[in-house]
Amino acid sequence: MKNFWQQLNKPIFALAPMEEVTDVAFREMFAKYGKPDVMFTEFVNVDGLTHPEGYKRLSLDLKFTEAQRPMVAQIWGANPDKFFLAAQIVAKLGFDAIDINMGCPQDKEIGLGSCAALIRQPELAGKIIAATIKGGGGLPVSVKTRLGYSKTDEMPAWIGFLLSQNLAAITIHARTKQEKSKVPAHWDEITKAVRVRDKQQETRDKNNRTL
């Protein structure tokens, strides 16, 4: 299946996912009057989405129109099996891609071991990504995350890990989980993240030439 991320002009202009804000009606307004390159749904919990009763309620959050494409479904949770099933649902609904929320800093989500809590659980994060890719049946899978859990110097290891996970894209909120949105964004850390990406790419290219 075509990976639209590779076709977008740079820099990418996106309508960020915002809980209880970016619903189908809100996105349609932007699609009509100032369409960004890509739009996301509000984040949808995989446990609820994969439960019959939960699906009835959450399916409204996954409504979109053709004018809103490319359309990305953002999902969250902590159970890889549920991510696999949720990705299958998203694929059947006709989305262009799937985004995994690994950045929400709210206490409720952190208490469930999901969202930004996954920064401290890379093994589980990797299983979730793999399950989502498999369940999506070819849909490009991306991750939204933060620089780290409590310190910005966690960024190189965490982003380096994500870069090794066969993701189509990574979106970085330039603050840590602990900072939430209470401090100015650390834009210099985004530059450092790009350097991490470039260094890993250089290493891969060198290894491929050696082989």
PDB file of C-alpha atoms in Angstrom:
ATOM      1  CA  MET A   1       0.000   0.000   0.000  1.00  0.00           C
ATOM      2  CA  LYS A   2       1.264   3.477  -0.898  1.00  0.00           C
ATOM      3  CA  ASN A   3       3.049   5.318   1.907  1.00  0.00           C
ATOM      4  CA  PHE A   4       1.750   8.878   1.549  1.00  0.00           C
ATOM      5  CA  TRP A   5       4.333  10.182   4.040  1.00  0.00           C
ATOM      6  CA  GLN A   6       7.002   9.767   1.376  1.00  0.00           C
ATOM      7  CA  GLN A   7       5.017  11.881  -1.086  1.00  0.00           C
ATOM      8  CA  LEU A   8       4.501  14.967   1.100  1.00  0.00           C
ATOM      9  CA  ASN A   9       6.383  18.164   0.396  1.00  0.00           C
ATOM     10  CA  LYS A  10       8.673  19.424   3.141  1.00  0.00           C
ATOM     11  CA  PRO A  11       8.123  21.057   5.532  1.00  0.00           C
ATOM     12  CA  ILE A  12       4.949  19.125   6.347  1.00  0.00           C
ATOM     13  CA  PHE A  13       1.957  21.176   7.524  1.00  0.00           C
ATOM     14  CA  ALA A  14      -0.244  19.016   9.756  1.00  0.00           C
ATOM     15  CA  LEU A  15      -3.357  19.505  11.852  1.00  0.00           C
ATOM     16  CA  ALA A  16      -2.297  18.075  15.184  1.00  0.00           C
ATOM     17  CA  PRO A  17      -4.593  15.652  17.017  1.00  0.00           C
ATOM     18  CA  MET A  18      -6.264  17.342  19.993  1.00  0.00           C
ATOM     19  CA  GLU A  19      -8.631  15.483  22.284  1.00  0.00           C
ATOM     20  CA  GLU A  20     -12.206  16.842  22.201  1.00  0.00           C
ATOM     21  CA  VAL A  21     -11.170  19.357  19.527  1.00  0.00           C
ATOM     22  CA  THR A  22     -10.186  17.780  16.210  1.00  0.00           C
ATOM     23  CA  ASP A  23     -13.394  15.866  15.520  1.00  0.00           C
ATOM     24  CA  VAL A  24     -14.771  15.265  12.028  1.00  0.00           C
ATOM     25  CA  ALA A  25     -16.615  18.617  11.909  1.00  0.00           C
ATOM     26  CA  PHE A  26     -13.558  20.596  13.034  1.00  0.00           C
ATOM     27  CA  ARG A  27     -11.368  18.865  10.452  1.00  0.00           C
ATOM     28  CA  GLU A  28     -13.916  19.470   7.705  1.00  0.00           C
ATOM     29  CA  MET A  29     -13.693  23.201   8.337  1.00  0.00           C
ATOM     30  CA  PHE A  30      -9.943  23.057   7.810  1.00  0.00           C
ATOM     31  CA  ALA A  31     -10.321  20.813   4.775  1.00  0.00           C
ATOM     32  CA  LYS A  32     -12.519  23.479   3.196  1.00  0.00           C
ATOM     33  CA  TYR A  33     -10.761  26.694   4.177  1.00  0.00           C
ATOM     34  CA  GLY A  34      -7.106  25.844   4.818  1.00  0.00           C
ATOM     35  CA  LYS A  35      -6.296  22.215   4.171  1.00  0.00           C
ATOM     36  CA  PRO A  36      -3.087  20.948   5.787  1.00  0.00           C
ATOM     37  CA  ASP A  37      -0.945  18.194   4.265  1.00  0.00           C
ATOM     38  CA  VAL A  38      -2.208  15.595   6.737  1.00  0.00           C
ATOM     39  CA  MET A  39      -4.851  15.294   9.472  1.00  0.00           C
ATOM     40  CA  PHE A  40      -5.233  13.043  12.510  1.00  0.00           C
ATOM     41  CA  THR A  41      -8.224  11.864  14.502  1.00  0.00           C
ATOM     42  CA  GLU A  42      -8.468  12.459  18.214  1.00  0.00           C
ATOM     43  CA  PHE A  43      -6.726   9.623  20.014  1.00  0.00           C
ATOM     44  CA  VAL A  44      -8.856   6.479  20.350  1.00  0.00           C
ATOM     45  CA  ASN A  45      -8.304   3.796  22.972  1.00  0.00           C
ATOM     46  CA  VAL A  46      -7.615   0.332  21.562  1.00  0.00           C
ATOM     47  CA  ASP A  47      -9.331  -1.471  24.454  1.00  0.00           C
ATOM     48  CA  GLY A  48     -12.563   0.404  23.854  1.00  0.00           C
ATOM     49  CA  LEU A  49     -12.328   0.222  20.075  1.00  0.00           C
ATOM     50  CA  THR A  50     -11.997  -3.569  20.107  1.00  0.00           C
ATOM     51  CA  HIS A  51     -14.967  -4.064  22.456  1.00  0.00           C
ATOM     52  CA  PRO A  52     -18.429  -4.247  20.801  1.00  0.00           C
ATOM     53  CA  GLU A  53     -20.010  -1.682  23.111  1.00  0.00           C
ATOM     54  CA  GLY A  54     -16.946   0.522  23.085  1.00  0.00           C
ATOM     55  CA  TYR A  55     -16.838   0.470  19.307  1.00  0.00           C
ATOM     56  CA  LYS A  56     -20.382   1.843  19.116  1.00  0.00           C
ATOM     57  CA  ARG A  57     -19.289   4.875  21.097  1.00  0.00           C
ATOM     58  CA  LEU A  58     -15.782   5.371  19.717  1.00  0.00           C
ATOM     59  CA  SER A  59     -16.612   4.801  16.057  1.00  0.00           C
ATOM     60  CA  LEU A  60     -17.854   8.407  15.971  1.00  0.00           C
ATOM     61  CA  ASP A  61     -14.291   9.544  16.683  1.00  0.00           C
ATOM     62  CA  LEU A  62     -13.136   7.658  13.591  1.00  0.00           C
ATOM     63  CA  LYS A  63     -15.503   9.289  11.135  1.00  0.00           C
ATOM     64  CA  PHE A  64     -13.883  11.282   8.333  1.00  0.00           C
ATOM     65  CA  THR A  65     -14.653  12.570   4.850  1.00  0.00           C
ATOM     66  CA  GLU A  66     -12.817  12.140   1.570  1.00  0.00           C
ATOM     67  CA  ALA A  67     -11.906  15.830   1.651  1.00  0.00           C
ATOM     68  CA  GLN A  68      -9.826  15.192   4.779  1.00  0.00           C
ATOM     69  CA  ARG A  69      -7.385  12.738   3.203  1.00  0.00           C
ATOM     70  CA  PRO A  70      -4.688  11.772   3.839  1.00  0.00           C
ATOM     71  CA  MET A  71      -6.361  10.772   7.097  1.00  0.00           C
ATOM     72  CA  VAL A  72      -4.511   9.174  10.002  1.00  0.00           C
ATOM     73  CA  ALA A  73      -6.180   7.324  12.882  1.00  0.00           C
ATOM     74  CA  GLN A  74      -4.383   7.901  16.170  1.00  0.00           C
ATOM     75  CA  ILE A  75      -4.730   5.091  18.739  1.00  0.00           C
ATOM     76  CA  TRP A  76      -3.438   4.524  22.241  1.00  0.00           C
ATOM     77  CA  GLY A  77      -3.222   1.767  24.850  1.00  0.00           C
ATOM     78  CA  ALA A  78      -0.792  -0.732  26.358  1.00  0.00           C
ATOM     79  CA  ASN A  79      -1.831  -4.156  25.028  1.00  0.00           C
ATOM     80  CA  PRO A  80      -0.123  -5.286  21.793  1.00  0.00           C
ATOM     81  CA  ASP A  81      -2.934  -7.757  21.017  1.00  0.00           C
ATOM     82  CA  LYS A  82      -5.504  -4.973  21.186  1.00  0.00           C
ATOM     83  CA  PHE A  83      -3.334  -2.810  18.935  1.00  0.00           C
ATOM     84  CA  PHE A  84      -3.310  -5.607  16.363  1.00  0.00           C
ATOM     85  CA  LEU A  85      -7.114  -5.814  16.405  1.00  0.00           C
ATOM     86  CA  ALA A  86      -7.541  -2.037  16.439  1.00  0.00           C
ATOM     87  CA  ALA A  87      -5.218  -1.713  13.432  1.00  0.00           C
ATOM     88  CA  GLN A  88      -7.383  -4.209  11.541  1.00  0.00           C
ATOM     89  CA  ILE A  89     -10.451  -2.098  12.311  1.00  0.00           C
ATOM     90  CA  VAL A  90      -8.708   1.090  11.204  1.00  0.00           C
ATOM     91  CA  ALA A  91      -7.630  -0.549   7.947  1.00  0.00           C
ATOM     92  CA  LYS A  92     -11.175  -1.738   7.217  1.00  0.00           C
ATOM     93  CA  LEU A  93     -12.486   1.795   7.786  1.00  0.00           C
ATOM     94  CA  GLY A  94     -10.291   3.045   4.947  1.00  0.00           C
ATOM     95  CA  PHE A  95      -7.749   5.201   6.765  1.00  0.00           C
ATOM     96  CA  ASP A  96      -4.516   6.149   5.026  1.00  0.00           C
ATOM     97  CA  ALA A  97      -2.287   5.460   8.037  1.00  0.00           C
ATOM     98  CA  ILE A  98      -2.123   4.704  11.762  1.00  0.00           C
ATOM     99  CA  ASP A  99      -0.420   6.796  14.439  1.00  0.00           C
ATOM    100  CA  ILE A 100       0.426   5.449  17.909  1.00  0.00           C
ATOM    101  CA  ASN A 101       0.243   7.952  20.758  1.00  0.00           C
ATOM    102  CA  MET A 102       3.355   7.591  22.902  1.00  0.00           C
ATOM    103  CA  GLY A 103       3.338  11.195  24.046  1.00  0.00           C
ATOM    104  CA  CYS A 104       0.217  12.036  26.063  1.00  0.00           C
ATOM    105  CA  PRO A 105       1.420  13.030  29.575  1.00  0.00           C
ATOM    106  CA  GLN A 106      -1.893  12.909  31.445  1.00  0.00           C
ATOM    107  CA  ASP A 107      -2.001  10.951  34.709  1.00  0.00           C
ATOM    108  CA  LYS A 108      -4.898   8.714  33.653  1.00  0.00           C
ATOM    109  CA  GLU A 109      -3.111   7.414  30.567  1.00  0.00           C
ATOM    110  CA  ILE A 110       0.243   7.186  32.354  1.00  0.00           C
ATOM    111  CA  GLY A 111      -1.384   5.156  35.137  1.00  0.00           C
ATOM    112  CA  LEU A 112      -2.505   2.620  32.549  1.00  0.00           C
ATOM    113  CA  GLY A 113       1.060   2.209  31.312  1.00  0.00           C
ATOM    114  CA  SER A 114       0.228   3.807  27.977  1.00  0.00           C
ATOM    115  CA  CYS A 115       1.122   6.906  25.956  1.00  0.00           C
ATOM    116  CA  ALA A 116       4.229   8.655  27.372  1.00  0.00           C
ATOM    117  CA  ALA A 117       4.662   5.844  29.920  1.00  0.00           C
ATOM    118  CA  LEU A 118       5.900   3.727  27.005  1.00  0.00           C
ATOM    119  CA  ILE A 119       9.041   5.874  26.827  1.00  0.00           C
ATOM    120  CA  ARG A 120      10.170   3.915  29.886  1.00  0.00           C
ATOM    121  CA  GLN A 121       9.043   0.598  28.400  1.00  0.00           C
ATOM    122  CA  PRO A 122      10.822   0.272  25.037  1.00  0.00           C
ATOM    123  CA  GLU A 123      10.360  -3.495  24.891  1.00  0.00           C
ATOM    124  CA  LEU A 124       6.585  -3.123  25.200  1.00  0.00           C
ATOM    125  CA  ALA A 125       6.636  -0.155  22.812  1.00  0.00           C
ATOM    126  CA  GLY A 126       8.384  -2.318  20.234  1.00  0.00           C
ATOM    127  CA  LYS A 127       5.788  -5.076  20.597  1.00  0.00           C
ATOM    128  CA  ILE A 128       2.992  -2.527  20.181  1.00  0.00           C
ATOM    129  CA  ILE A 129       4.562  -1.101  17.026  1.00  0.00           C
ATOM    130  CA  ALA A 130       5.103  -4.563  15.533  1.00  0.00           C
ATOM    131  CA  ALA A 131       1.525  -5.617  16.324  1.00  0.00           C
ATOM    132  CA  THR A 132       0.130  -2.432  14.789  1.00  0.00           C
ATOM    133  CA  ILE A 133       2.169  -2.836  11.614  1.00  0.00           C
ATOM    134  CA  LYS A 134       1.017  -6.435  11.287  1.00  0.00           C
ATOM    135  CA  GLY A 135      -2.630  -5.623  11.994  1.00  0.00           C
ATOM    136  CA  GLY A 136      -2.617  -2.657   9.633  1.00  0.00           C
ATOM    137  CA  GLY A 137      -1.972  -4.900   6.670  1.00  0.00           C
ATOM    138  CA  GLY A 138       0.324  -2.478   4.880  1.00  0.00           C
ATOM    139  CA  LEU A 139      -0.853   0.855   6.264  1.00  0.00           C
ATOM    140  CA  PRO A 140       2.077   3.104   7.200  1.00  0.00           C
ATOM    141  CA  VAL A 141       2.481   3.318  10.979  1.00  0.00           C
ATOM    142  CA  SER A 142       3.895   6.349  12.796  1.00  0.00           C
ATOM    143  CA  VAL A 143       4.476   7.345  16.419  1.00  0.00           C
ATOM    144  CA  LYS A 144       3.835  10.597  18.238  1.00  0.00           C
ATOM    145  CA  THR A 145       6.103  10.941  21.268  1.00  0.00           C
ATOM    146  CA  ARG A 146       8.137  13.280  23.459  1.00  0.00           C
ATOM    147  CA  LEU A 147      11.824  13.968  24.029  1.00  0.00           C
ATOM    148  CA  GLY A 148      11.868  11.792  27.109  1.00  0.00           C
ATOM    149  CA  TYR A 149       9.980  10.956  30.272  1.00  0.00           C
ATOM    150  CA  SER A 150      11.634  13.261  32.777  1.00  0.00           C
ATOM    151  CA  LYS A 151      14.823  14.568  31.093  1.00  0.00           C
ATOM    152  CA  THR A 152      15.669  15.752  27.603  1.00  0.00           C
ATOM    153  CA  ASP A 153      18.904  13.753  27.625  1.00  0.00           C
ATOM    154  CA  GLU A 154      16.761  10.618  27.331  1.00  0.00           C
ATOM    155  CA  MET A 155      16.038  11.662  23.751  1.00  0.00           C
ATOM    156  CA  PRO A 156      18.949  10.070  21.837  1.00  0.00           C
ATOM    157  CA  ALA A 157      18.327   6.566  23.190  1.00  0.00           C
ATOM    158  CA  TRP A 158      14.528   6.772  22.886  1.00  0.00           C
ATOM    159  CA  ILE A 159      14.386   8.327  19.434  1.00  0.00           C
ATOM    160  CA  GLY A 160      17.199   6.027  18.306  1.00  0.00           C
ATOM    161  CA  PHE A 161      15.084   3.080  19.398  1.00  0.00           C
ATOM    162  CA  LEU A 162      12.031   4.340  17.504  1.00  0.00           C
ATOM    163  CA  LEU A 163      14.127   4.905  14.399  1.00  0.00           C
ATOM    164  CA  SER A 164      14.963   1.194  14.410  1.00  0.00           C
ATOM    165  CA  GLN A 165      11.300   0.137  14.425  1.00  0.00           C
ATOM    166  CA  ASN A 166      10.376   0.420  10.722  1.00  0.00           C
ATOM    167  CA  LEU A 167       8.090   3.396  11.275  1.00  0.00           C
ATOM    168  CA  ALA A 168       6.835   5.572   8.442  1.00  0.00           C
ATOM    169  CA  ALA A 169       7.197   8.763  10.495  1.00  0.00           C
ATOM    170  CA  ILE A 170       7.945  10.031  13.998  1.00  0.00           C
ATOM    171  CA  THR A 171       6.343  13.186  15.416  1.00  0.00           C
ATOM    172  CA  ILE A 172       8.157  14.711  18.398  1.00  0.00           C
ATOM    173  CA  HIS A 173       6.539  17.007  20.950  1.00  0.00           C
ATOM    174  CA  ALA A 174       9.608  19.014  21.987  1.00  0.00           C
ATOM    175  CA  ARG A 175       9.069  18.633  25.727  1.00  0.00           C
ATOM    176  CA  THR A 176       9.347  15.770  28.223  1.00  0.00           C
ATOM    177  CA  LYS A 177       6.405  13.992  29.794  1.00  0.00           C
ATOM    178  CA  GLN A 178       7.109  15.717  33.113  1.00  0.00           C
ATOM    179  CA  GLU A 179       7.126  19.157  31.506  1.00  0.00           C
ATOM    180  CA  LYS A 180       3.734  18.592  29.835  1.00  0.00           C
ATOM    181  CA  SER A 181       3.162  21.992  28.143  1.00  0.00           C
ATOM    182  CA  LYS A 182       4.386  24.138  31.019  1.00  0.00           C
ATOM    183  CA  VAL A 183       7.740  25.193  29.532  1.00  0.00           C
ATOM    184  CA  PRO A 184       8.880  26.499  26.150  1.00  0.00           C
ATOM    185  CA  ALA A 185       9.524  23.800  23.568  1.00  0.00           C
ATOM    186  CA  HIS A 186      13.134  22.601  23.312  1.00  0.00           C
ATOM    187  CA  TRP A 187      13.569  23.208  19.583  1.00  0.00           C
ATOM    188  CA  ASP A 188      17.306  22.550  19.818  1.00  0.00           C
ATOM    189  CA  GLU A 189      16.498  18.968  20.814  1.00  0.00           C
ATOM    190  CA  ILE A 190      14.641  18.486  17.525  1.00  0.00           C
ATOM    191  CA  THR A 191      17.866  19.393  15.734  1.00  0.00           C
ATOM    192  CA  LYS A 192      19.672  16.812  17.855  1.00  0.00           C
ATOM    193  CA  ALA A 193      17.012  14.219  17.009  1.00  0.00           C
ATOM    194  CA  VAL A 194      17.637  14.832  13.301  1.00  0.00           C
ATOM    195  CA  ARG A 195      21.336  14.235  13.927  1.00  0.00           C
ATOM    196  CA  VAL A 196      20.487  10.931  15.638  1.00  0.00           C
ATOM    197  CA  ARG A 197      18.491   9.951  12.544  1.00  0.00           C
ATOM    198  CA  ASP A 198      21.263  10.973  10.168  1.00  0.00           C
ATOM    199  CA  LYS A 199      23.913   9.101  12.173  1.00  0.00           C
ATOM    200  CA  GLN A 200      21.834   5.912  12.191  1.00  0.00           C
ATOM    201  CA  GLN A 201      21.241   6.227   8.450  1.00  0.00           C
ATOM    202  CA  GLU A 202      24.949   6.726   7.866  1.00  0.00           C
ATOM    203  CA  THR A 203      25.714   3.596   9.903  1.00  0.00           C
ATOM    204  CA  ARG A 204      23.154   1.551   7.959  1.00  0.00           C
ATOM    205  CA  ASP A 205      24.514   2.750   4.635  1.00  0.00           C
ATOM    206  CA  LYS A 206      28.056   1.897   5.725  1.00  0.00           C
ATOM    207  CA  ASN A 207      27.003  -1.593   6.836  1.00  0.00           C
ATOM    208  CA  ASN A 208      25.173  -2.171   3.557  1.00  0.00           C
ATOM    209  CA  ARG A 209      28.267  -1.196   1.579  1.00  0.00           C
ATOM    210  CA  THR A 210      30.316  -3.606   3.691  1.00  0.00           C
ATOM    211  CA  LEU A 211      27.904  -6.450   2.929  1.00  0.00           C
TER     212      LEU A 211
END
